[in-house]
Every structure is written in C-alpha cells, then in structure tokens.
Amino acid sequence: MLHQIINYFATDSNQYWQCVGQHLFLSAITLAISLVIALPLGYLGSRIKPVATFCTVFAQVLRIIPSLALLFILIPFIGTGMLPAVIALVVLALPPLLINTILGFNEVSPMYKEVGLALGMNQRQLRRQIEIPLAMPYILNGIKLALVEIIASATLATYIGAGGLGTLIFTGLGLYDMSYVVIGGVSVAVLSLLAMLSFDFLIKKVQKNEQTSDSI
C-alpha cells in the first residue's frame, strides 16, 4: 500500500491538491456563512432570554439531523453541487457557534460592565472593549468545534458533486483501492487536527492576554 500511495503522489499530485483546495474552499465558505448567522444571533440570545431559548432549541434540533440525510433532502429542491453541500454543512456548524457565543457573553461578569460604565463608556464601547474580548475564548472554542465538524463532514459533499477530499475516499471504496481511502482519510484527519491545534493555541493566547490585562 505504501508503494501505491507514493506512486499516487508521483503521478497524480495535481489531482490531490485540487481536492485539498476544494475541501478547504468548501470549509471556509461554510464557516464564513455560519459566523455571519450565528454571532449576531448568539449575541442577541445573551441579551434577550426568549432568543436564547429559541437558539438553544434550534441548535438541539439541528444536531439530530444527519448531514447525509439533509444532503439528499435538498437535492430535489436545489439540485447537486456546492450549494446544497454548503447549506447542509452550515446546519452542522450552527449549534456549537450559537451555544458558545451565548455562553461567552453570559459569562462576562457584571462587575466589568459596572466598571466600564463608571469610566463613562457607552454601550458600544462596553461591547467592543469589554464584552467581546471577555467572550472571545468561548466564541473561538465554538468556531473550533464548528470548523472541525465542517472539515470532517465535508467529505460527504462528494455524494452530490461538490468535490473535496471525499472524492478520494469514495473513489477508493468504489475501486476497492485502500490507498485512495487512506490518502483521503488521513488528509481530512490532518486538516481537522491542524484546525483544532491552531484554535487551541489562539484560545490560550487570548486567555493569557486577558489575565495580563486583569493583573494590570
């Protein structure tokens, strides 16, 4: 198998990097759309209890929908390709983003807000200088969970012609060639691991900066 993998990269490396590029593009566009939806809604949920209840119930409902089932449900309405794949992946990404955004803003101590008001800050300044920085570790953790979920689940997009590393996996399964399966599966695992480690590092850095600010 090792010889087959080496031979694949020697002869078809362009195809491999095309699949990686498609996978990364699909993941990036999905994350961007999910953030545009989840962050404002999560912030409102932290301020308005009925919105928080709606977001929590909505996130729980989304979690029980299998992404593969959603893909096939969307096909009769919007066909195959990138669009249904993005919609299905956005559905997967929203729950961790919503829950962690609400949790992050709810965890901001009222004491910090009172200090900010005492210093003459308005609501916009409180949000920008106090609430968002203090909630950022939770928000980043939500982004990390969502991105790992997106990268792992984007392999299913191959079923409806959206490309990505799933192409290698399903090609290998169809040809009974495990070298393709290993290349695709390991690549997805490496991308997920890199995303997780990068955000873990970023979260620790943000938390360290917060601790430094508090000590000052």
Coordinates of N, CA, C and O in Angstrom, one line a residue, residues 18 24 42 46 102-103 134 136-137 141-142 163 165 178 189 197 201:
Q18 N -5.9 19.6 -5.9 CA -7.1 20.1 -6.3 C -8.2 19.7 -5.3 O -9.1 20.6 -5.0
L24 N -10.9 22.8 1.3 CA -10.6 24.0 2.1 C -11.6 25.1 1.7 O -12.1 25.9 2.6
G42 N -26.4 34.8 18.4 CA -25.9 34.4 19.7 C -25.8 35.6 20.6 O -26.1 35.5 21.8
S46 N -27.8 36.3 24.2 CA -27.2 36.6 25.5 C -27.9 37.8 26.2 O -27.9 37.9 27.4
I102 N -23.5 32.4 23.0 CA -24.4 32.8 24.1 C -23.7 32.6 25.4 O -23.8 33.5 26.3
L103 N -23.1 31.5 25.6 CA -22.4 31.2 26.8 C -21.3 32.2 27.1 O -21.1 32.7 28.2
L134 N -13.8 39.5 26.5 CA -14.0 38.5 27.5 C -14.7 37.3 27.0 O -14.5 36.2 27.5
M136 N -14.5 36.2 23.9 CA -13.8 35.7 22.8 C -13.3 34.2 23.0 O -13.4 33.4 22.0
P137 N -12.7 33.8 24.2 CA -12.3 32.4 24.3 C -13.4 31.4 24.0 O -13.2 30.4 23.4
N141 N -13.7 28.9 20.9 CA -13.9 27.4 21.1 C -15.1 26.9 20.2 O -15.0 25.8 19.7
G142 N -16.2 27.8 20.1 CA -17.3 27.4 19.2 C -16.9 27.3 17.8 O -17.3 26.4 17.1
G163 N -17.2 17.9 -4.7 CA -15.7 17.7 -4.7 C -15.1 17.6 -3.3 O -15.9 17.4 -2.3
L165 N -11.9 16.2 -0.6 CA -11.1 15.0 -0.3 C -12.0 13.8 -0.2 O -11.5 12.6 -0.3
M178 N -7.6 0.7 -1.2 CA -7.5 1.3 0.1 C -6.5 2.4 0.1 O -6.5 3.3 1.0
A189 N -8.2 14.0 8.4 CA -7.8 13.9 9.9 C -6.7 15.0 10.2 O -6.8 15.7 11.2
L197 N -5.6 22.4 16.7 CA -4.4 22.8 17.4 C -4.2 24.3 17.3 O -3.8 25.0 18.2
F201 N -4.3 27.0 20.4 CA -3.2 28.0 20.6 C -3.7 29.4 20.7 O -3.3 30.2 21.6

